[in-house]
Short mmCIF file of N, CA and C in Angstrom, two decimals:
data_model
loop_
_atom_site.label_atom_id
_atom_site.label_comp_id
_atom_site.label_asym_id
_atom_site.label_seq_id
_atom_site.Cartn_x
_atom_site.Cartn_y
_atom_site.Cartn_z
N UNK A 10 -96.50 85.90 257.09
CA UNK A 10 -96.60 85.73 258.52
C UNK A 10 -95.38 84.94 259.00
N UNK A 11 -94.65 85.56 259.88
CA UNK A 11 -93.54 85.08 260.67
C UNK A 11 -93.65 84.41 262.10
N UNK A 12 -93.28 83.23 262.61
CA UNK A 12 -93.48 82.82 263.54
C UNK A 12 -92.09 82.36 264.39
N UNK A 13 -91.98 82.32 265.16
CA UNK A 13 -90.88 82.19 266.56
C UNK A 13 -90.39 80.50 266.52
N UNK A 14 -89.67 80.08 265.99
CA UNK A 14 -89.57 78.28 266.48
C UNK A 14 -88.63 78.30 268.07
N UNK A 15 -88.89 77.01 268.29
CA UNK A 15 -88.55 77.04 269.58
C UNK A 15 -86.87 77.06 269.36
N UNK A 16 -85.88 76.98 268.13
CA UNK A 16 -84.31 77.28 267.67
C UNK A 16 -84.45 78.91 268.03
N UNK A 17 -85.16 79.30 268.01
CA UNK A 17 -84.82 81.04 268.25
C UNK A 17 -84.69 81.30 266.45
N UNK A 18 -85.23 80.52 265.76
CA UNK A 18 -85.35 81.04 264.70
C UNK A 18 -86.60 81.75 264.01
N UNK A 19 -86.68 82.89 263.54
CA UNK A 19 -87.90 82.95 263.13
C UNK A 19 -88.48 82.25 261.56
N UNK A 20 -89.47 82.09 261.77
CA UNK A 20 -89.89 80.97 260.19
C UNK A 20 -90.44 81.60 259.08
N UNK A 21 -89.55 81.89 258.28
CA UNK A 21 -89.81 82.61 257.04
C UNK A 21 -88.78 82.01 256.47
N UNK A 22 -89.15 82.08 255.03
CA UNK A 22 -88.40 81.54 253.45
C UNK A 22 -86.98 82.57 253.27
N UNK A 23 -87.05 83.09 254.50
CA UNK A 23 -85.55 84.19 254.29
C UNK A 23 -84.51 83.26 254.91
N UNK A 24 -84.98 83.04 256.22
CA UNK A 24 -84.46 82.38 257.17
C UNK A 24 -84.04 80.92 256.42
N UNK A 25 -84.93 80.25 256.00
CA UNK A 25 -85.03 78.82 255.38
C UNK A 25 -83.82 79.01 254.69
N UNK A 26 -83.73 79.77 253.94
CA UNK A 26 -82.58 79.74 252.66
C UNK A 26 -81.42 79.91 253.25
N UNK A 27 -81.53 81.14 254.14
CA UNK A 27 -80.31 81.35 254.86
C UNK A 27 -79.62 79.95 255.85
N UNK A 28 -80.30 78.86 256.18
CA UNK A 28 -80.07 77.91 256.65
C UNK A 28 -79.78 76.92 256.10
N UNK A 29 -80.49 76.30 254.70
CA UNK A 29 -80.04 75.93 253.59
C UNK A 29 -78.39 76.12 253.40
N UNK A 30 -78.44 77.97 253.16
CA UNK A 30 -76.49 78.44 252.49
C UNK A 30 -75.72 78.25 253.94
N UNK A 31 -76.23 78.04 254.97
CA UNK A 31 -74.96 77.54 256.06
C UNK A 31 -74.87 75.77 255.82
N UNK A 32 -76.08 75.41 255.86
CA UNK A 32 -75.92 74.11 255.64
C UNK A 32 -74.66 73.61 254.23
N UNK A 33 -75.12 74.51 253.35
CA UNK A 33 -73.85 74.07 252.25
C UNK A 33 -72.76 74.45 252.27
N UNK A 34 -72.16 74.98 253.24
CA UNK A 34 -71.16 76.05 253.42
C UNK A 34 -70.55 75.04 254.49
N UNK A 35 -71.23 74.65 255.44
CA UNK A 35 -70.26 73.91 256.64
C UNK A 35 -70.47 72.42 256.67
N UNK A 36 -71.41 72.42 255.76
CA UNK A 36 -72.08 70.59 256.14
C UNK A 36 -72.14 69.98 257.30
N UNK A 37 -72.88 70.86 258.23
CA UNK A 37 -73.42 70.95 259.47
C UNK A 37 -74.45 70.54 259.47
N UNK A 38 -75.23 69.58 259.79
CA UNK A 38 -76.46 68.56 259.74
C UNK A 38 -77.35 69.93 260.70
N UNK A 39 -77.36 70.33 261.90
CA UNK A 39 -77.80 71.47 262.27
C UNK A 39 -78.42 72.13 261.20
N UNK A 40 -78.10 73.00 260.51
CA UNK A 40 -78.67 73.96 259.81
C UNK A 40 -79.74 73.40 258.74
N UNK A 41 -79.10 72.12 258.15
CA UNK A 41 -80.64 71.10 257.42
C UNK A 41 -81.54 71.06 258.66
N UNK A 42 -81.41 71.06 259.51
CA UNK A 42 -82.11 70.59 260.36
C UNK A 42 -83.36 71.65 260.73
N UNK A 43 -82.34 73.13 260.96
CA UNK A 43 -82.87 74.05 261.29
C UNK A 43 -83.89 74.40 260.32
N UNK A 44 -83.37 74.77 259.11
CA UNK A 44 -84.12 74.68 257.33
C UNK A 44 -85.08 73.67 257.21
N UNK A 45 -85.51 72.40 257.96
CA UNK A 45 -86.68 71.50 258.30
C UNK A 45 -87.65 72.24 258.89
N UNK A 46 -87.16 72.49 260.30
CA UNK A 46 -88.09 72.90 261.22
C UNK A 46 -88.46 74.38 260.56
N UNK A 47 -87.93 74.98 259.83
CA UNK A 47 -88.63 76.47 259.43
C UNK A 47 -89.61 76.07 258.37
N UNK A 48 -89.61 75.05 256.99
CA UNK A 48 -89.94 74.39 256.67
C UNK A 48 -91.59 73.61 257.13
N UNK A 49 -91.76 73.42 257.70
CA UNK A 49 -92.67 72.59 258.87
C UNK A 49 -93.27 74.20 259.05
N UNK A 50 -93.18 74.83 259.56
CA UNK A 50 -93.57 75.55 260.35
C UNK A 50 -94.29 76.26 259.15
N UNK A 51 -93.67 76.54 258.24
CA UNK A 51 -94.49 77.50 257.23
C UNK A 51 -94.97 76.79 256.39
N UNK A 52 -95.32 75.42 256.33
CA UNK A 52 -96.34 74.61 255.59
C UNK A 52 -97.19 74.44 256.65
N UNK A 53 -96.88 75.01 257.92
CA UNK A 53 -98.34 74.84 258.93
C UNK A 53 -99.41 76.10 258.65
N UNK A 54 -98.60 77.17 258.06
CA UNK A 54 -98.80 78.36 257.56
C UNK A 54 -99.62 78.52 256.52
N UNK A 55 -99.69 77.29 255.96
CA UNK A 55 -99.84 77.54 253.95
C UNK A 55 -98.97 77.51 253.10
N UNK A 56 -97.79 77.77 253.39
CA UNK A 56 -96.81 77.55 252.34
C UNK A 56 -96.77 76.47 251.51
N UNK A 57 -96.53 76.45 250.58
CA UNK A 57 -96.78 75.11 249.44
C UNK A 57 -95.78 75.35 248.54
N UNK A 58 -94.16 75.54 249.17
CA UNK A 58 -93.12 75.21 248.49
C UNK A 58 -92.21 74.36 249.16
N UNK A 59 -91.05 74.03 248.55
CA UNK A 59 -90.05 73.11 249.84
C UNK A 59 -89.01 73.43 250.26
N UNK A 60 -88.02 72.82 250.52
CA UNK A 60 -86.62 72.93 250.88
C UNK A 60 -85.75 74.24 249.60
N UNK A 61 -84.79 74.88 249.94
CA UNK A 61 -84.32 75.68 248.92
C UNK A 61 -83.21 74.15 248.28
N UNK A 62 -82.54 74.10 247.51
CA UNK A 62 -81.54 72.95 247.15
C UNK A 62 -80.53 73.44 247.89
N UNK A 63 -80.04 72.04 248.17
CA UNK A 63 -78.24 72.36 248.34
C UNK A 63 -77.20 72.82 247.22
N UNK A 64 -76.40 73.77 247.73
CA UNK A 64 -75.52 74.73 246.37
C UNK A 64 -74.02 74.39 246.47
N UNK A 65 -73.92 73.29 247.80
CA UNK A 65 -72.31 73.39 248.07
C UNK A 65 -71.01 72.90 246.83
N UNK A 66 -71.64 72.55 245.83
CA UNK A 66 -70.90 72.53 244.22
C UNK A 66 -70.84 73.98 243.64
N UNK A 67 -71.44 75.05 243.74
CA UNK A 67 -71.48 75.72 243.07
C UNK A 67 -70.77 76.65 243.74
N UNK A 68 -70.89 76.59 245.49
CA UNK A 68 -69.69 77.57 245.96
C UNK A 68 -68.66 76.74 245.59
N UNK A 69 -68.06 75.91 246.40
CA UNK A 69 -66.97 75.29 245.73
C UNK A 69 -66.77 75.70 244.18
N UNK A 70 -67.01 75.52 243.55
CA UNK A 70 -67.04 75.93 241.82
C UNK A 70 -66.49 77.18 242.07
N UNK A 71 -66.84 78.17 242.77
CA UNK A 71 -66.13 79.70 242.77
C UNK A 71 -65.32 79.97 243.56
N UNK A 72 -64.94 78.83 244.68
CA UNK A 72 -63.85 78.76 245.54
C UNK A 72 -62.44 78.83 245.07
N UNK A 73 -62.01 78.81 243.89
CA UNK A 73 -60.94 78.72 243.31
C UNK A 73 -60.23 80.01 242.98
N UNK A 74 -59.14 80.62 243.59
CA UNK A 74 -58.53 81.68 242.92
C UNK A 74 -57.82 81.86 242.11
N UNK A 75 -57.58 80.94 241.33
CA UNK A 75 -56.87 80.77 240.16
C UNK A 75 -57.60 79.43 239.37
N UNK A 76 -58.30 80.25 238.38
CA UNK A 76 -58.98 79.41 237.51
C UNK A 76 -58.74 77.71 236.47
N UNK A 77 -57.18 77.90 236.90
CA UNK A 77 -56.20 77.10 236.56
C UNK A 77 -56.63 75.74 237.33
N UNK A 78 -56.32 76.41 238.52
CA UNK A 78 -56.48 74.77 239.51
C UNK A 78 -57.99 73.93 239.67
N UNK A 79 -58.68 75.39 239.25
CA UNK A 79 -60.00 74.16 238.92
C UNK A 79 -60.30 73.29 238.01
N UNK A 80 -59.25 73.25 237.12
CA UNK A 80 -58.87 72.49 235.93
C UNK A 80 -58.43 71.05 236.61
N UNK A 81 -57.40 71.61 237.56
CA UNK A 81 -56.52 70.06 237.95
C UNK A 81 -57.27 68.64 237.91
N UNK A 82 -56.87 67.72 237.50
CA UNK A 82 -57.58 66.07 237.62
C UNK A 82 -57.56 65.83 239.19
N UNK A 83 -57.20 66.09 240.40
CA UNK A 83 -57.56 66.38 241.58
C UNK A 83 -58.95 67.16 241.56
N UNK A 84 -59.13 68.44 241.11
CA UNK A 84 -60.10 68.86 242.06
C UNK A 84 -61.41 68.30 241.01
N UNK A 85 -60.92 68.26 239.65
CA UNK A 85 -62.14 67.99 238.93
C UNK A 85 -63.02 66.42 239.24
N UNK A 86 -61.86 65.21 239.72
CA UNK A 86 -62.51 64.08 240.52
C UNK A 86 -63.04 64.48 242.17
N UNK A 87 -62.64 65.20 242.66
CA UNK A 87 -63.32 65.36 243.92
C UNK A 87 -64.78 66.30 243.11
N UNK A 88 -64.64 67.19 242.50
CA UNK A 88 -66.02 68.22 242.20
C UNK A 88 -66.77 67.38 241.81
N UNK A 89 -66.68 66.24 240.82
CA UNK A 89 -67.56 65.21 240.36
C UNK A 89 -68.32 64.62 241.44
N UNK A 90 -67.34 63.88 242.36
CA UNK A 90 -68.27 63.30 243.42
C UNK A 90 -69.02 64.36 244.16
N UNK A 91 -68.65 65.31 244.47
CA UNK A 91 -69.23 66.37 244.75
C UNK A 91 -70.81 66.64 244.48
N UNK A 92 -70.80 66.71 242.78
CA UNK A 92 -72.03 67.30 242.36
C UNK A 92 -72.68 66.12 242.12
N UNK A 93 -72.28 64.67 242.16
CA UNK A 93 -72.70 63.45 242.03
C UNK A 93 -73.98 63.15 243.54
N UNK A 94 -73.59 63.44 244.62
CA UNK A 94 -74.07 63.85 245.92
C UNK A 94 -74.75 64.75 246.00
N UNK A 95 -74.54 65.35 245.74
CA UNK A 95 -75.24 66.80 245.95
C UNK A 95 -76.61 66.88 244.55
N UNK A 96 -76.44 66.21 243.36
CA UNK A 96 -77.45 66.05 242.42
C UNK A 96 -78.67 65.37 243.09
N UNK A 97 -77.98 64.21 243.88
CA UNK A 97 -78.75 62.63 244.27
C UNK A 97 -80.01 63.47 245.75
N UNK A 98 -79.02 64.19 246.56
CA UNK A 98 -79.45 64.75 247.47
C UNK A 98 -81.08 65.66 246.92
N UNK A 99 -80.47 66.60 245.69
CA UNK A 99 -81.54 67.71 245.85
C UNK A 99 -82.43 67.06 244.81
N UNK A 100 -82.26 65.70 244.75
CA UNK A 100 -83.71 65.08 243.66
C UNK A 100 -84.91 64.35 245.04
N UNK A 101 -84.24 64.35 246.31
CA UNK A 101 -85.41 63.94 247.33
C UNK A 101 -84.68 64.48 248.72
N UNK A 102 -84.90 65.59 248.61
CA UNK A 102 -84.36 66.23 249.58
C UNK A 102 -84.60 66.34 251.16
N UNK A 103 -85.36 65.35 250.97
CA UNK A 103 -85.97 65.28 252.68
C UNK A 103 -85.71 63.75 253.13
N UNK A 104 -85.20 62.98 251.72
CA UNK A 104 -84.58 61.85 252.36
C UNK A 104 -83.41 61.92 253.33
N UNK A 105 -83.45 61.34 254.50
CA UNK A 105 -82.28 61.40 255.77
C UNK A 105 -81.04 60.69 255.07
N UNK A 106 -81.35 59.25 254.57
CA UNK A 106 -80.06 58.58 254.02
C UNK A 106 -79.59 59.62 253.01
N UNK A 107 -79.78 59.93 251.99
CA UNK A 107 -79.14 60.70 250.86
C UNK A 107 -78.51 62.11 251.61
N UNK A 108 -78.87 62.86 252.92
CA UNK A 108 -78.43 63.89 253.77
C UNK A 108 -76.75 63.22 254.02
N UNK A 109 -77.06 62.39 254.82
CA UNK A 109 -75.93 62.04 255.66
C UNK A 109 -74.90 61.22 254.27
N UNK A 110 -75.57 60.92 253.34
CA UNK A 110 -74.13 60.38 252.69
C UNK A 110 -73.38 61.57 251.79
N UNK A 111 -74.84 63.11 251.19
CA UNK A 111 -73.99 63.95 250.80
C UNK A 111 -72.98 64.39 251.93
N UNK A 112 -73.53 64.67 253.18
CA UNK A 112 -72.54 64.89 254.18
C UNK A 112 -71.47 64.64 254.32
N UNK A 113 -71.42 63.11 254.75
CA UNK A 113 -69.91 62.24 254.06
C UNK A 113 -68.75 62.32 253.61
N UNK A 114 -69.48 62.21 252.38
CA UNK A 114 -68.77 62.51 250.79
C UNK A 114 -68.39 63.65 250.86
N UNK A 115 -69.43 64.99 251.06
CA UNK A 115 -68.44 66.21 250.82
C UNK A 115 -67.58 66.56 251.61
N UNK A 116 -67.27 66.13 252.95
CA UNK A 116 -66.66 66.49 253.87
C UNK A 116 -64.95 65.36 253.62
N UNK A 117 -65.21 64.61 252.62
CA UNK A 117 -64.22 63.91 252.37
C UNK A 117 -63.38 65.19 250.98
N UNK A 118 -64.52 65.33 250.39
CA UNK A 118 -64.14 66.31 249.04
C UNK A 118 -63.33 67.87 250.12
N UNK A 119 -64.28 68.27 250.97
CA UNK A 119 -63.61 69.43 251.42
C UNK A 119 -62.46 69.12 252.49
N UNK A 120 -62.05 68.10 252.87
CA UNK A 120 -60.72 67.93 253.46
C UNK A 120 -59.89 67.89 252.39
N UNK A 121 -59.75 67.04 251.58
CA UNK A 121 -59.17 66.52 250.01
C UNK A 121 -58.45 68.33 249.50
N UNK A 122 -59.82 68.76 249.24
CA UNK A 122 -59.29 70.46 248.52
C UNK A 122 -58.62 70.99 249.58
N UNK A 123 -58.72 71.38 250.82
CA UNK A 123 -58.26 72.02 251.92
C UNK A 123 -57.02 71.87 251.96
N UNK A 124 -56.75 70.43 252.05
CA UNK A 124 -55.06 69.78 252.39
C UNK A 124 -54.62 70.19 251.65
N UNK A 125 -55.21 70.11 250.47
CA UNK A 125 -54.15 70.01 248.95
C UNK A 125 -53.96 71.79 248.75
N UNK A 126 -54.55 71.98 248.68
CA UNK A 126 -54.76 73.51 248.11
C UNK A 126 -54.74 74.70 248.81
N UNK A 127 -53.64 74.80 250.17
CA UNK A 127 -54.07 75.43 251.04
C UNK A 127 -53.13 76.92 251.71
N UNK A 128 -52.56 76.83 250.31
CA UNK A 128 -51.92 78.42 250.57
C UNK A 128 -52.91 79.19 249.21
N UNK A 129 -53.59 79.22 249.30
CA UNK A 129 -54.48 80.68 248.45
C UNK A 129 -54.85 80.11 247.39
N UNK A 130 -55.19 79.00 247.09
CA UNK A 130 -55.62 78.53 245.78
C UNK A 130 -57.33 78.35 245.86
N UNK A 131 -57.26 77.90 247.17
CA UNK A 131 -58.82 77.27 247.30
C UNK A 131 -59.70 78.03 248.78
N UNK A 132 -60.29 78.57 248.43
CA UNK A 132 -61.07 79.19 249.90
C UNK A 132 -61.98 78.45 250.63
N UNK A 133 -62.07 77.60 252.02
CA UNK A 133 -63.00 76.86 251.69
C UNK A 133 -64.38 77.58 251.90
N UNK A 134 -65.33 77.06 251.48
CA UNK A 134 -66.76 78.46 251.95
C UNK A 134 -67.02 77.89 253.32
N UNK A 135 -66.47 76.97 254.07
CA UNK A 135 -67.48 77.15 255.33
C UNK A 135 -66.66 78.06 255.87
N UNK A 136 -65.31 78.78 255.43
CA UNK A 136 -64.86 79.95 256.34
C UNK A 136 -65.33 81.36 256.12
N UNK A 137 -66.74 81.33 255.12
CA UNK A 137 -67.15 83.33 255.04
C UNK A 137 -68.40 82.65 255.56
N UNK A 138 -68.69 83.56 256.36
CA UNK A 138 -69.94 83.86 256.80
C UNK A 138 -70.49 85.31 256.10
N UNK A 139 -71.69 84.64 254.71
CA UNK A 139 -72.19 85.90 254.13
C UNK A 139 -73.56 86.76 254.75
N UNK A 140 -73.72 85.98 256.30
CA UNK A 140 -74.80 87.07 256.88
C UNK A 140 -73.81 87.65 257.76
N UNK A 141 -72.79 87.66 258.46
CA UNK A 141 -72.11 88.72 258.89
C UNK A 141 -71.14 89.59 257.95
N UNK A 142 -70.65 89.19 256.74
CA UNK A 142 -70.46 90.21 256.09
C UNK A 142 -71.61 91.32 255.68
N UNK A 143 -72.96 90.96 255.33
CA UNK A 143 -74.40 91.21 255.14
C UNK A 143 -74.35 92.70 256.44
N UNK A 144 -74.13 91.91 257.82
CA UNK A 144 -74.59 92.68 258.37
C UNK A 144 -73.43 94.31 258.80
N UNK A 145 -71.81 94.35 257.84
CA UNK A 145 -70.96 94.89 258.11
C UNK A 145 -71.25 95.96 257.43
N UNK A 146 -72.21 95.77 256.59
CA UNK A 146 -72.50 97.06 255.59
C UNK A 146 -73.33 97.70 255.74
#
């Protein structure tokens, strides 16, 4: 059963996830936000699962076009703090403090790779949007 939130989102575990992978993709407090309220809505439902985790280590991890530079002592100290945040985050995921400091932190990590890496080495993921590629096909 699908229901209407007042975001214009509808509340299903499709949606949730899909809000979740923007949330890790742009580290846009919005889309956790949005991924709450769908959340909420389908434990008003019955649902009796939770949040999907945050993945933004693991895109990053495949952001690299040359397998080389994910080697570098640059990106491998930024990926650390990275998955250091992002571990802490998806062990209580509805804590607000642990949100806003993965936030932070990764947005320090994804300036860091961006600057550094920014003729074709490193893609960052908040620039694909995989529901409009989704919907090109």
């Amino acid at each position: 059963m699908t229901q209407e939130l007042p975001c214009d989102l509808e509340a299903s575990k499709e949606n949730m996830a899909i809000e979740m992978d923007y949330f890790s993709r742009t580290l846009d407090k919005v889309h956790y936000d949005n991924a709450v309220e769908i959340l909420g809505q389908l434990k008003k439902d019955g649902y009796k699962g939770s949040l999907p985790p945050v993945n933004t280590w693991e895109l990053y991890d495949q952001s690299f076009t040359f397998p080389r530079v994910r080697k570098y002592e640059l990106v491998e100290h930024e990926m650390n703090i990275l998955e250091h945040f992002q571990d802490n985050l998806n062990t209580n995921i509805s804590n607000q403090n642990l949100v806003s400091r993965f936030i932070q932190h990764a947005k320090k990590v994804q300036h860091a790779l961006s600057s550094k890496y920014h003729n074709g080495e490193f893609v960052d993921p908040s620039t694909i949007d995989p529901q409009a590629e989704k919907d090109e096909q």
